JSON list of C-alpha atoms in Angstrom, two decimals:
[
{"chain": "A", "resi": 1, "resn": "MET", "atom": "CA", "xyz": [-240.03, -0.39, 155.20]},
{"chain": "A", "resi": 2, "resn": "THR", "atom": "CA", "xyz": [-242.53, 2.33, 154.07]},
{"chain": "A", "resi": 3, "resn": "ASN", "atom": "CA", "xyz": [-245.11, 0.95, 156.36]},
{"chain": "A", "resi": 4, "resn": "PHE", "atom": "CA", "xyz": [-242.99, 0.83, 159.32]},
{"chain": "A", "resi": 5, "resn": "ILE", "atom": "CA", "xyz": [-242.03, 4.45, 158.73]},
{"chain": "A", "resi": 6, "resn": "THR", "atom": "CA", "xyz": [-245.85, 5.23, 158.47]},
{"chain": "A", "resi": 7, "resn": "ILE", "atom": "CA", "xyz": [-246.65, 3.42, 161.64]},
{"chain": "A", "resi": 8, "resn": "THR", "atom": "CA", "xyz": [-243.83, 5.02, 163.57]},
{"chain": "A", "resi": 9, "resn": "THR", "atom": "CA", "xyz": [-245.02, 8.55, 162.33]},
{"chain": "A", "resi": 10, "resn": "LEU", "atom": "CA", "xyz": [-248.70, 7.74, 163.25]},
{"chain": "A", "resi": 11, "resn": "LEU", "atom": "CA", "xyz": [-247.56, 6.84, 166.80]},
{"chain": "A", "resi": 12, "resn": "VAL", "atom": "CA", "xyz": [-245.41, 9.85, 167.18]},
{"chain": "A", "resi": 13, "resn": "SER", "atom": "CA", "xyz": [-248.22, 12.09, 166.13]},
{"chain": "A", "resi": 14, "resn": "ILE", "atom": "CA", "xyz": [-250.56, 10.78, 168.64]},
{"chain": "A", "resi": 15, "resn": "PHE", "atom": "CA", "xyz": [-248.07, 10.27, 171.43]},
{"chain": "A", "resi": 16, "resn": "PHE", "atom": "CA", "xyz": [-248.31, 13.90, 172.90]},
{"chain": "A", "resi": 17, "resn": "PRO", "atom": "CA", "xyz": [-252.16, 14.48, 172.93]},
{"chain": "A", "resi": 18, "resn": "ALA", "atom": "CA", "xyz": [-252.57, 11.01, 174.36]},
{"chain": "A", "resi": 19, "resn": "LEU", "atom": "CA", "xyz": [-249.98, 11.60, 177.10]},
{"chain": "A", "resi": 20, "resn": "MET", "atom": "CA", "xyz": [-251.90, 14.83, 177.96]},
{"chain": "A", "resi": 21, "resn": "LEU", "atom": "CA", "xyz": [-255.14, 13.09, 177.98]},
{"chain": "A", "resi": 22, "resn": "CYS", "atom": "CA", "xyz": [-253.75, 10.54, 180.38]},
{"chain": "A", "resi": 23, "resn": "ILE", "atom": "CA", "xyz": [-252.13, 13.06, 182.53]},
{"chain": "A", "resi": 24, "resn": "THR", "atom": "CA", "xyz": [-255.09, 15.40, 182.84]},
{"chain": "A", "resi": 25, "resn": "TYR", "atom": "CA", "xyz": [-257.99, 12.72, 183.19]},
{"chain": "A", "resi": 26, "resn": "PRO", "atom": "CA", "xyz": [-257.56, 12.14, 186.90]},
{"chain": "A", "resi": 27, "resn": "PHE", "atom": "CA", "xyz": [-257.44, 15.81, 187.64]},
{"chain": "A", "resi": 28, "resn": "SER", "atom": "CA", "xyz": [-259.67, 17.48, 185.27]},
{"chain": "A", "resi": 29, "resn": "ARG", "atom": "CA", "xyz": [-262.53, 16.26, 183.18]},
{"chain": "A", "resi": 30, "resn": "ARG", "atom": "CA", "xyz": [-262.60, 19.55, 181.21]},
{"chain": "A", "resi": 31, "resn": "ALA", "atom": "CA", "xyz": [-258.95, 19.50, 180.33]},
{"chain": "A", "resi": 32, "resn": "ALA", "atom": "CA", "xyz": [-259.40, 15.43, 179.56]},
{"chain": "A", "resi": 33, "resn": "LEU", "atom": "CA", "xyz": [-262.30, 16.58, 177.32]},
{"chain": "A", "resi": 34, "resn": "PHE", "atom": "CA", "xyz": [-259.98, 19.16, 175.28]},
{"chain": "A", "resi": 35, "resn": "TRP", "atom": "CA", "xyz": [-257.48, 16.73, 174.59]},
{"chain": "A", "resi": 36, "resn": "SER", "atom": "CA", "xyz": [-259.98, 13.86, 173.72]},
{"chain": "A", "resi": 37, "resn": "ASP", "atom": "CA", "xyz": [-261.76, 16.61, 171.24]},
{"chain": "A", "resi": 38, "resn": "TYR", "atom": "CA", "xyz": [-258.08, 17.45, 169.95]},
{"chain": "A", "resi": 39, "resn": "ILE", "atom": "CA", "xyz": [-257.42, 13.67, 169.20]},
{"chain": "A", "resi": 40, "resn": "SER", "atom": "CA", "xyz": [-260.82, 13.19, 167.59]},
{"chain": "A", "resi": 41, "resn": "SER", "atom": "CA", "xyz": [-260.40, 16.35, 165.20]},
{"chain": "A", "resi": 42, "resn": "ARG", "atom": "CA", "xyz": [-256.99, 17.41, 164.66]},
{"chain": "A", "resi": 43, "resn": "THR", "atom": "CA", "xyz": [-255.05, 14.07, 165.24]},
{"chain": "A", "resi": 44, "resn": "ALA", "atom": "CA", "xyz": [-257.79, 12.19, 163.22]},
{"chain": "A", "resi": 45, "resn": "ARG", "atom": "CA", "xyz": [-257.18, 14.40, 160.07]},
{"chain": "A", "resi": 46, "resn": "LEU", "atom": "CA", "xyz": [-253.41, 14.19, 160.81]},
{"chain": "A", "resi": 47, "resn": "CYS", "atom": "CA", "xyz": [-253.57, 10.41, 160.58]},
{"chain": "A", "resi": 48, "resn": "PHE", "atom": "CA", "xyz": [-255.03, 10.36, 157.12]},
{"chain": "A", "resi": 49, "resn": "ALA", "atom": "CA", "xyz": [-252.64, 13.02, 155.96]},
{"chain": "A", "resi": 50, "resn": "ILE", "atom": "CA", "xyz": [-249.74, 10.77, 157.26]},
{"chain": "A", "resi": 51, "resn": "LEU", "atom": "CA", "xyz": [-251.22, 7.66, 155.61]},
{"chain": "A", "resi": 52, "resn": "LYS", "atom": "CA", "xyz": [-251.77, 9.47, 152.33]},
{"chain": "A", "resi": 53, "resn": "THR", "atom": "CA", "xyz": [-248.15, 11.11, 152.40]},
{"chain": "A", "resi": 54, "resn": "PHE", "atom": "CA", "xyz": [-246.21, 7.91, 153.12]},
{"chain": "A", "resi": 55, "resn": "CYS", "atom": "CA", "xyz": [-248.28, 5.12, 151.70]},
{"chain": "A", "resi": 56, "resn": "ASN", "atom": "CA", "xyz": [-250.77, 6.80, 149.34]},
{"chain": "A", "resi": 57, "resn": "PHE", "atom": "CA", "xyz": [-253.55, 5.45, 151.48]},
{"chain": "A", "resi": 58, "resn": "SER", "atom": "CA", "xyz": [-256.51, 7.85, 150.81]},
{"chain": "A", "resi": 59, "resn": "LEU", "atom": "CA", "xyz": [-259.86, 8.66, 152.46]},
{"chain": "A", "resi": 60, "resn": "ASP", "atom": "CA", "xyz": [-262.29, 8.55, 149.63]},
{"chain": "A", "resi": 61, "resn": "ALA", "atom": "CA", "xyz": [-265.21, 10.52, 151.27]},
{"chain": "A", "resi": 62, "resn": "ASP", "atom": "CA", "xyz": [-268.30, 11.46, 149.39]},
{"chain": "A", "resi": 63, "resn": "TYR", "atom": "CA", "xyz": [-269.00, 14.83, 150.82]},
{"chain": "A", "resi": 64, "resn": "LYS", "atom": "CA", "xyz": [-271.88, 15.55, 148.10]},
{"chain": "A", "resi": 65, "resn": "SER", "atom": "CA", "xyz": [-273.83, 12.82, 149.65]},
{"chain": "A", "resi": 66, "resn": "ARG", "atom": "CA", "xyz": [-273.86, 14.42, 153.23]},
{"chain": "A", "resi": 67, "resn": "LYS", "atom": "CA", "xyz": [-275.59, 17.79, 151.86]},
{"chain": "A", "resi": 68, "resn": "ASN", "atom": "CA", "xyz": [-279.00, 18.57, 153.51]},
{"chain": "A", "resi": 69, "resn": "LEU", "atom": "CA", "xyz": [-278.63, 16.34, 156.41]},
{"chain": "A", "resi": 70, "resn": "PRO", "atom": "CA", "xyz": [-280.86, 17.00, 159.30]},
{"chain": "A", "resi": 71, "resn": "GLU", "atom": "CA", "xyz": [-279.44, 18.97, 162.38]},
{"chain": "A", "resi": 72, "resn": "GLN", "atom": "CA", "xyz": [-279.53, 15.85, 164.47]},
{"chain": "A", "resi": 73, "resn": "PHE", "atom": "CA", "xyz": [-279.96, 12.30, 163.42]},
{"chain": "A", "resi": 74, "resn": "VAL", "atom": "CA", "xyz": [-279.08, 8.56, 164.43]},
{"chain": "A", "resi": 75, "resn": "LEU", "atom": "CA", "xyz": [-276.26, 7.36, 162.29]},
{"chain": "A", "resi": 76, "resn": "LEU", "atom": "CA", "xyz": [-276.33, 3.56, 161.24]},
{"chain": "A", "resi": 77, "resn": "SER", "atom": "CA", "xyz": [-273.27, 2.10, 159.60]},
{"chain": "A", "resi": 78, "resn": "ASN", "atom": "CA", "xyz": [-271.47, -1.02, 158.80]},
{"chain": "A", "resi": 79, "resn": "HIS", "atom": "CA", "xyz": [-268.19, -1.80, 160.76]},
{"chain": "A", "resi": 80, "resn": "GLN", "atom": "CA", "xyz": [-265.08, -3.16, 159.65]},
{"chain": "A", "resi": 81, "resn": "SER", "atom": "CA", "xyz": [-262.23, -1.92, 161.85]},
{"chain": "A", "resi": 82, "resn": "LEU", "atom": "CA", "xyz": [-261.07, 0.73, 164.50]},
{"chain": "A", "resi": 83, "resn": "LEU", "atom": "CA", "xyz": [-260.29, 3.07, 161.71]},
{"chain": "A", "resi": 84, "resn": "ASP", "atom": "CA", "xyz": [-263.82, 3.42, 161.03]},
{"chain": "A", "resi": 85, "resn": "ILE", "atom": "CA", "xyz": [-264.10, 5.64, 164.06]},
{"chain": "A", "resi": 86, "resn": "VAL", "atom": "CA", "xyz": [-261.38, 7.83, 162.83]},
{"chain": "A", "resi": 87, "resn": "ALA", "atom": "CA", "xyz": [-263.04, 8.29, 159.43]},
{"chain": "A", "resi": 88, "resn": "PHE", "atom": "CA", "xyz": [-266.35, 9.21, 161.00]},
{"chain": "A", "resi": 89, "resn": "PHE", "atom": "CA", "xyz": [-264.61, 11.95, 163.23]},
{"chain": "A", "resi": 90, "resn": "VAL", "atom": "CA", "xyz": [-263.03, 13.31, 160.01]},
{"chain": "A", "resi": 91, "resn": "TYR", "atom": "CA", "xyz": [-266.11, 12.81, 157.77]},
{"chain": "A", "resi": 92, "resn": "PHE", "atom": "CA", "xyz": [-268.46, 14.51, 160.22]},
{"chain": "A", "resi": 93, "resn": "SER", "atom": "CA", "xyz": [-266.10, 16.91, 161.68]},
{"chain": "A", "resi": 94, "resn": "ASP", "atom": "CA", "xyz": [-268.90, 19.62, 161.80]},
{"chain": "A", "resi": 95, "resn": "LYS", "atom": "CA", "xyz": [-270.80, 17.17, 164.13]},
{"chain": "A", "resi": 96, "resn": "LYS", "atom": "CA", "xyz": [-270.18, 15.89, 167.56]},
{"chain": "A", "resi": 97, "resn": "ILE", "atom": "CA", "xyz": [-270.11, 12.11, 167.12]},
{"chain": "A", "resi": 98, "resn": "ARG", "atom": "CA", "xyz": [-270.81, 9.71, 169.98]},
{"chain": "A", "resi": 99, "resn": "PHE", "atom": "CA", "xyz": [-270.68, 5.96, 169.34]},
{"chain": "A", "resi": 100, "resn": "VAL", "atom": "CA", "xyz": [-271.63, 2.91, 171.14]},
{"chain": "A", "resi": 101, "resn": "ALA", "atom": "CA", "xyz": [-268.61, 0.72, 171.95]},
{"chain": "A", "resi": 102, "resn": "LYS", "atom": "CA", "xyz": [-268.12, -2.71, 173.61]},
{"chain": "A", "resi": 103, "resn": "ASP", "atom": "CA", "xyz": [-266.51, -2.46, 177.18]},
{"chain": "A", "resi": 104, "resn": "ALA", "atom": "CA", "xyz": [-263.28, -4.16, 176.03]},
{"chain": "A", "resi": 105, "resn": "LEU", "atom": "CA", "xyz": [-262.26, -0.69, 174.40]},
{"chain": "A", "resi": 106, "resn": "ALA", "atom": "CA", "xyz": [-262.66, 1.01, 177.63]},
{"chain": "A", "resi": 107, "resn": "LYS", "atom": "CA", "xyz": [-259.77, -0.87, 179.10]},
{"chain": "A", "resi": 108, "resn": "ALA", "atom": "CA", "xyz": [-257.27, 0.60, 176.41]},
{"chain": "A", "resi": 109, "resn": "PRO", "atom": "CA", "xyz": [-255.40, 3.50, 178.40]},
{"chain": "A", "resi": 110, "resn": "MET", "atom": "CA", "xyz": [-256.15, 6.13, 175.68]},
{"chain": "A", "resi": 111, "resn": "VAL", "atom": "CA", "xyz": [-259.16, 4.97, 174.18]},
{"chain": "A", "resi": 112, "resn": "GLY", "atom": "CA", "xyz": [-261.00, 4.33, 177.46]},
{"chain": "A", "resi": 113, "resn": "LYS", "atom": "CA", "xyz": [-260.21, 7.79, 178.76]},
{"chain": "A", "resi": 114, "resn": "MET", "atom": "CA", "xyz": [-261.52, 9.26, 175.42]},
{"chain": "A", "resi": 115, "resn": "LEU", "atom": "CA", "xyz": [-264.85, 7.24, 175.76]},
{"chain": "A", "resi": 116, "resn": "LYS", "atom": "CA", "xyz": [-265.43, 8.45, 179.19]},
{"chain": "A", "resi": 117, "resn": "SER", "atom": "CA", "xyz": [-264.45, 12.10, 179.07]},
{"chain": "A", "resi": 118, "resn": "GLN", "atom": "CA", "xyz": [-266.40, 12.54, 175.57]},
{"chain": "A", "resi": 119, "resn": "GLN", "atom": "CA", "xyz": [-269.31, 10.44, 176.95]},
{"chain": "A", "resi": 120, "resn": "HIS", "atom": "CA", "xyz": [-269.72, 7.63, 174.44]},
{"chain": "A", "resi": 121, "resn": "CYS", "atom": "CA", "xyz": [-271.75, 4.64, 175.39]},
{"chain": "A", "resi": 122, "resn": "VAL", "atom": "CA", "xyz": [-269.92, 1.67, 176.89]},
{"chain": "A", "resi": 123, "resn": "ILE", "atom": "CA", "xyz": [-271.90, -1.69, 177.03]},
{"chain": "A", "resi": 124, "resn": "PRO", "atom": "CA", "xyz": [-270.85, -4.99, 178.39]},
{"chain": "A", "resi": 125, "resn": "ARG", "atom": "CA", "xyz": [-269.79, -7.82, 175.95]},
{"chain": "A", "resi": 126, "resn": "LYS", "atom": "CA", "xyz": [-271.04, -10.19, 178.42]},
{"chain": "A", "resi": 127, "resn": "GLY", "atom": "CA", "xyz": [-273.57, -9.83, 181.39]},
{"chain": "A", "resi": 128, "resn": "LYS", "atom": "CA", "xyz": [-277.18, -8.96, 181.76]},
{"chain": "A", "resi": 129, "resn": "ILE", "atom": "CA", "xyz": [-279.10, -7.47, 178.71]},
{"chain": "A", "resi": 130, "resn": "GLN", "atom": "CA", "xyz": [-280.72, -5.09, 181.34]},
{"chain": "A", "resi": 131, "resn": "VAL", "atom": "CA", "xyz": [-277.40, -3.36, 181.91]},
{"chain": "A", "resi": 132, "resn": "ALA", "atom": "CA", "xyz": [-276.84, -2.70, 178.43]},
{"chain": "A", "resi": 133, "resn": "MET", "atom": "CA", "xyz": [-280.22, -1.30, 177.66]},
{"chain": "A", "resi": 134, "resn": "LYS", "atom": "CA", "xyz": [-279.92, 0.95, 180.77]},
{"chain": "A", "resi": 135, "resn": "ASN", "atom": "CA", "xyz": [-276.63, 2.37, 179.54]},
{"chain": "A", "resi": 136, "resn": "LEU", "atom": "CA", "xyz": [-277.99, 2.85, 176.08]},
{"chain": "A", "resi": 137, "resn": "GLU", "atom": "CA", "xyz": [-281.10, 4.82, 177.74]},
{"chain": "A", "resi": 138, "resn": "VAL", "atom": "CA", "xyz": [-278.63, 6.95, 179.62]},
{"chain": "A", "resi": 139, "resn": "TYR", "atom": "CA", "xyz": [-276.58, 7.65, 176.45]},
{"chain": "A", "resi": 140, "resn": "SER", "atom": "CA", "xyz": [-279.59, 8.32, 174.40]},
{"chain": "A", "resi": 141, "resn": "LYS", "atom": "CA", "xyz": [-280.93, 10.92, 176.69]},
{"chain": "A", "resi": 142, "resn": "ARG", "atom": "CA", "xyz": [-277.30, 12.45, 176.92]},
{"chain": "A", "resi": 143, "resn": "VAL", "atom": "CA", "xyz": [-276.89, 12.87, 173.13]},
{"chain": "A", "resi": 144, "resn": "LEU", "atom": "CA", "xyz": [-280.32, 14.13, 172.82]},
{"chain": "A", "resi": 145, "resn": "GLN", "atom": "CA", "xyz": [-279.55, 17.07, 175.14]},
{"chain": "A", "resi": 146, "resn": "SER", "atom": "CA", "xyz": [-276.16, 17.80, 174.03]},
{"chain": "A", "resi": 147, "resn": "LYS", "atom": "CA", "xyz": [-277.29, 17.73, 170.28]},
{"chain": "A", "resi": 148, "resn": "ALA", "atom": "CA", "xyz": [-274.67, 14.90, 169.52]},
{"chain": "A", "resi": 149, "resn": "ILE", "atom": "CA", "xyz": [-274.97, 12.38, 166.79]},
{"chain": "A", "resi": 150, "resn": "PRO", "atom": "CA", "xyz": [-275.44, 8.82, 168.10]},
{"chain": "A", "resi": 151, "resn": "LEU", "atom": "CA", "xyz": [-273.53, 6.30, 165.98]},
{"chain": "A", "resi": 152, "resn": "ILE", "atom": "CA", "xyz": [-274.44, 2.63, 166.17]},
{"chain": "A", "resi": 153, "resn": "PHE", "atom": "CA", "xyz": [-272.96, -0.23, 164.26]},
{"chain": "A", "resi": 154, "resn": "PRO", "atom": "CA", "xyz": [-275.85, -2.74, 164.02]},
{"chain": "A", "resi": 155, "resn": "GLU", "atom": "CA", "xyz": [-273.79, -5.68, 163.07]},
{"chain": "A", "resi": 156, "resn": "GLY", "atom": "CA", "xyz": [-272.53, -5.53, 166.67]},
{"chain": "A", "resi": 157, "resn": "THR", "atom": "CA", "xyz": [-268.89, -6.47, 165.98]},
{"chain": "A", "resi": 158, "resn": "ARG", "atom": "CA", "xyz": [-266.25, -5.90, 163.23]},
{"chain": "A", "resi": 159, "resn": "SER", "atom": "CA", "xyz": [-266.52, -7.72, 159.94]},
{"chain": "A", "resi": 160, "resn": "ARG", "atom": "CA", "xyz": [-263.14, -9.56, 159.51]},
{"chain": "A", "resi": 161, "resn": "ASP", "atom": "CA", "xyz": [-263.46, -10.28, 155.78]},
{"chain": "A", "resi": 162, "resn": "GLY", "atom": "CA", "xyz": [-265.39, -7.16, 154.75]},
{"chain": "A", "resi": 163, "resn": "ASN", "atom": "CA", "xyz": [-268.81, -8.80, 154.28]},
{"chain": "A", "resi": 164, "resn": "LEU", "atom": "CA", "xyz": [-271.91, -7.26, 155.78]},
{"chain": "A", "resi": 165, "resn": "GLY", "atom": "CA", "xyz": [-273.11, -9.21, 158.82]},
{"chain": "A", "resi": 166, "resn": "LYS", "atom": "CA", "xyz": [-276.52, -9.86, 160.33]},
{"chain": "A", "resi": 167, "resn": "PHE", "atom": "CA", "xyz": [-278.07, -6.81, 161.87]},
{"chain": "A", "resi": 168, "resn": "HIS", "atom": "CA", "xyz": [-279.02, -6.85, 165.79]},
{"chain": "A", "resi": 169, "resn": "PRO", "atom": "CA", "xyz": [-281.98, -4.47, 166.37]},
{"chain": "A", "resi": 170, "resn": "ALA", "atom": "CA", "xyz": [-282.09, -4.21, 170.20]},
{"chain": "A", "resi": 171, "resn": "GLY", "atom": "CA", "xyz": [-279.54, -1.45, 170.40]},
{"chain": "A", "resi": 172, "resn": "PHE", "atom": "CA", "xyz": [-281.17, 0.55, 167.60]},
{"chain": "A", "resi": 173, "resn": "ARG", "atom": "CA", "xyz": [-284.50, 0.14, 169.17]},
{"chain": "A", "resi": 174, "resn": "LYS", "atom": "CA", "xyz": [-283.61, 1.59, 172.63]},
{"chain": "A", "resi": 175, "resn": "ILE", "atom": "CA", "xyz": [-281.92, 4.53, 170.70]},
{"chain": "A", "resi": 176, "resn": "ASN", "atom": "CA", "xyz": [-284.93, 5.20, 168.58]},
{"chain": "A", "resi": 177, "resn": "GLU", "atom": "CA", "xyz": [-287.24, 4.76, 171.44]},
{"chain": "A", "resi": 178, "resn": "VAL", "atom": "CA", "xyz": [-285.54, 7.55, 173.46]},
{"chain": "A", "resi": 179, "resn": "THR", "atom": "CA", "xyz": [-284.38, 9.97, 170.82]},
{"chain": "A", "resi": 180, "resn": "GLN", "atom": "CA", "xyz": [-287.04, 9.77, 167.94]},
{"chain": "A", "resi": 181, "resn": "LEU", "atom": "CA", "xyz": [-284.84, 11.15, 165.59]},
{"chain": "A", "resi": 182, "resn": "PRO", "atom": "CA", "xyz": [-284.49, 10.42, 161.82]},
{"chain": "A", "resi": 183, "resn": "VAL", "atom": "CA", "xyz": [-281.94, 8.07, 160.67]},
{"chain": "A", "resi": 184, "resn": "VAL", "atom": "CA", "xyz": [-278.96, 8.53, 158.44]},
{"chain": "A", "resi": 185, "resn": "VAL", "atom": "CA", "xyz": [-277.72, 5.43, 156.54]},
{"chain": "A", "resi": 186, "resn": "CYS", "atom": "CA", "xyz": [-273.85, 5.49, 155.82]},
{"chain": "A", "resi": 187, "resn": "ALA", "atom": "CA", "xyz": [-271.47, 2.60, 154.27]},
{"chain": "A", "resi": 188, "resn": "ILE", "atom": "CA", "xyz": [-267.77, 2.33, 154.75]},
{"chain": "A", "resi": 189, "resn": "ASP", "atom": "CA", "xyz": [-265.38, 0.13, 153.01]},
{"chain": "A", "resi": 190, "resn": "GLY", "atom": "CA", "xyz": [-261.65, -0.60, 153.27]},
{"chain": "A", "resi": 191, "resn": "GLY", "atom": "CA", "xyz": [-260.96, -0.82, 157.02]},
{"chain": "A", "resi": 192, "resn": "TRP", "atom": "CA", "xyz": [-261.02, -4.72, 157.13]},
{"chain": "A", "resi": 193, "resn": "GLN", "atom": "CA", "xyz": [-258.14, -4.88, 154.75]},
{"chain": "A", "resi": 194, "resn": "ILE", "atom": "CA", "xyz": [-256.04, -3.52, 157.49]},
{"chain": "A", "resi": 195, "resn": "GLY", "atom": "CA", "xyz": [-257.74, -5.10, 160.50]},
{"chain": "A", "resi": 196, "resn": "ASN", "atom": "CA", "xyz": [-254.52, -6.43, 162.16]},
{"chain": "A", "resi": 197, "resn": "LEU", "atom": "CA", "xyz": [-250.84, -5.78, 162.21]},
{"chain": "A", "resi": 198, "resn": "LYS", "atom": "CA", "xyz": [-249.96, -8.48, 159.44]},
{"chain": "A", "resi": 199, "resn": "GLN", "atom": "CA", "xyz": [-252.48, -6.88, 156.92]},
{"chain": "A", "resi": 200, "resn": "VAL", "atom": "CA", "xyz": [-251.24, -3.26, 157.90]},
{"chain": "A", "resi": 201, "resn": "PHE", "atom": "CA", "xyz": [-247.88, -4.31, 156.54]},
{"chain": "A", "resi": 202, "resn": "TYR", "atom": "CA", "xyz": [-249.23, -5.90, 153.27]},
{"chain": "A", "resi": 203, "resn": "ASN", "atom": "CA", "xyz": [-252.22, -3.89, 152.56]},
{"chain": "A", "resi": 204, "resn": "LEU", "atom": "CA", "xyz": [-251.51, -0.17, 153.66]},
{"chain": "A", "resi": 205, "resn": "LYS", "atom": "CA", "xyz": [-249.50, 0.74, 150.49]},
{"chain": "A", "resi": 206, "resn": "ASN", "atom": "CA", "xyz": [-252.04, 2.45, 147.89]},
{"chain": "A", "resi": 207, "resn": "GLY", "atom": "CA", "xyz": [-255.06, 1.54, 149.99]},
{"chain": "A", "resi": 208, "resn": "LYS", "atom": "CA", "xyz": [-258.18, 3.45, 150.12]},
{"chain": "A", "resi": 209, "resn": "PHE", "atom": "CA", "xyz": [-261.06, 3.93, 152.75]},
{"chain": "A", "resi": 210, "resn": "LYS", "atom": "CA", "xyz": [-264.47, 4.85, 151.42]},
{"chain": "A", "resi": 211, "resn": "ILE", "atom": "CA", "xyz": [-267.33, 6.21, 153.29]},
{"chain": "A", "resi": 212, "resn": "LYS", "atom": "CA", "xyz": [-270.61, 7.71, 152.06]},
{"chain": "A", "resi": 213, "resn": "VAL", "atom": "CA", "xyz": [-274.13, 8.73, 153.21]},
{"chain": "A", "resi": 214, "resn": "LEU", "atom": "CA", "xyz": [-276.58, 6.53, 151.45]},
{"chain": "A", "resi": 215, "resn": "LYS", "atom": "CA", "xyz": [-280.02, 7.71, 152.61]},
{"chain": "A", "resi": 216, "resn": "VAL", "atom": "CA", "xyz": [-282.01, 9.68, 155.18]},
{"chain": "A", "resi": 217, "resn": "LEU", "atom": "CA", "xyz": [-285.03, 7.84, 156.61]},
{"chain": "A", "resi": 218, "resn": "ASP", "atom": "CA", "xyz": [-287.95, 8.95, 158.81]},
{"chain": "A", "resi": 219, "resn": "CYS", "atom": "CA", "xyz": [-287.82, 8.01, 162.41]},
{"chain": "A", "resi": 220, "resn": "PRO", "atom": "CA", "xyz": [-289.72, 4.68, 162.63]},
{"chain": "A", "resi": 221, "resn": "LYS", "atom": "CA", "xyz": [-292.75, 4.86, 164.86]},
{"chain": "A", "resi": 222, "resn": "SER", "atom": "CA", "xyz": [-293.44, 1.18, 165.50]},
{"chain": "A", "resi": 223, "resn": "LYS", "atom": "CA", "xyz": [-291.58, -2.03, 166.07]},
{"chain": "A", "resi": 224, "resn": "GLU", "atom": "CA", "xyz": [-292.54, -3.07, 162.63]},
{"chain": "A", "resi": 225, "resn": "ASP", "atom": "CA", "xyz": [-291.24, 0.33, 161.18]},
{"chain": "A", "resi": 226, "resn": "GLU", "atom": "CA", "xyz": [-287.95, -0.33, 162.96]},
{"chain": "A", "resi": 227, "resn": "ILE", "atom": "CA", "xyz": [-287.49, -3.88, 161.43]},
{"chain": "A", "resi": 228, "resn": "GLN", "atom": "CA", "xyz": [-288.44, -2.38, 157.94]},
{"chain": "A", "resi": 229, "resn": "LEU", "atom": "CA", "xyz": [-285.91, 0.38, 158.36]},
{"chain": "A", "resi": 230, "resn": "LEU", "atom": "CA", "xyz": [-282.91, -1.98, 159.46]},
{"chain": "A", "resi": 231, "resn": "ASP", "atom": "CA", "xyz": [-283.84, -4.26, 156.34]},
{"chain": "A", "resi": 232, "resn": "GLU", "atom": "CA", "xyz": [-283.70, -1.40, 154.05]},
{"chain": "A", "resi": 233, "resn": "ALA", "atom": "CA", "xyz": [-280.45, -0.03, 155.68]},
{"chain": "A", "resi": 234, "resn": "HIS", "atom": "CA", "xyz": [-278.96, -3.47, 155.34]},
{"chain": "A", "resi": 235, "resn": "ASP", "atom": "CA", "xyz": [-279.96, -3.62, 151.66]},
{"chain": "A", "resi": 236, "resn": "LEU", "atom": "CA", "xyz": [-278.42, -0.01, 151.05]},
{"chain": "A", "resi": 237, "resn": "MET", "atom": "CA", "xyz": [-275.24, -0.96, 152.50]},
{"chain": "A", "resi": 238, "resn": "GLN", "atom": "CA", "xyz": [-274.92, -4.10, 150.81]},
{"chain": "A", "resi": 239, "resn": "ASN", "atom": "CA", "xyz": [-275.62, -2.67, 147.57]},
{"chain": "A", "resi": 240, "resn": "GLN", "atom": "CA", "xyz": [-273.11, 0.25, 147.93]},
{"chain": "A", "resi": 241, "resn": "LEU", "atom": "CA", "xyz": [-270.35, -2.52, 148.92]},
{"chain": "A", "resi": 242, "resn": "ILE", "atom": "CA", "xyz": [-271.16, -4.41, 145.69]},
{"chain": "A", "resi": 243, "resn": "GLU", "atom": "CA", "xyz": [-270.91, -1.17, 143.62]},
{"chain": "A", "resi": 244, "resn": "TRP", "atom": "CA", "xyz": [-267.65, -0.30, 145.21]},
{"chain": "A", "resi": 245, "resn": "ARG", "atom": "CA", "xyz": [-266.20, -3.55, 144.69]},
{"chain": "A", "resi": 246, "resn": "LYS", "atom": "CA", "xyz": [-267.01, -3.96, 141.01]}
]
């Protein structure tokens, strides 16, 4: 019953800004951007407040680890659920996070309009690799100019069981090629336990979502450096997941 009340309250909290986004999007991109930013800042924080109040589901964010970050950087993280994005909006509330998403998300009414109005990167799940690389190139130039923080999940998809998957380097290479920014490695955990509706009802109570910056790495200058960086990032994330789960 508690989880049902929690989900209902979450839906109510997001209903009005989502409605305003859908109404304003066809007529004013400026207004749509306002409501998109409202959802990714105020509503995102409200969601975790609701989860904490009704289910004791907490956001365990290590803010000490984010001290002395560069002004702009490429953010690498593992990926477990859609809650990851909400957590990153809260954790990096002082930054303008722009992430790489599969085109399936763009079909969702509210999420799709947020992706477009905030100018995140949407790449096709199926199709020519040249299209994905071109989208990433345009996106990389855009975040560099707007001083946004590009967020990429090198696993390429969500982990259904919380285990860290294999990294796919192509997307990161294209972003690095264009931006030439330092790289911040981050780890998250907890989202995989509420990855579907059944898990939400069973695992939401007393749950915890963890997020932490692990290391700041220099911008790789060659293909070999990129491979070495991704290997190190994978090891850092894996070791952090092991430490959290002890």
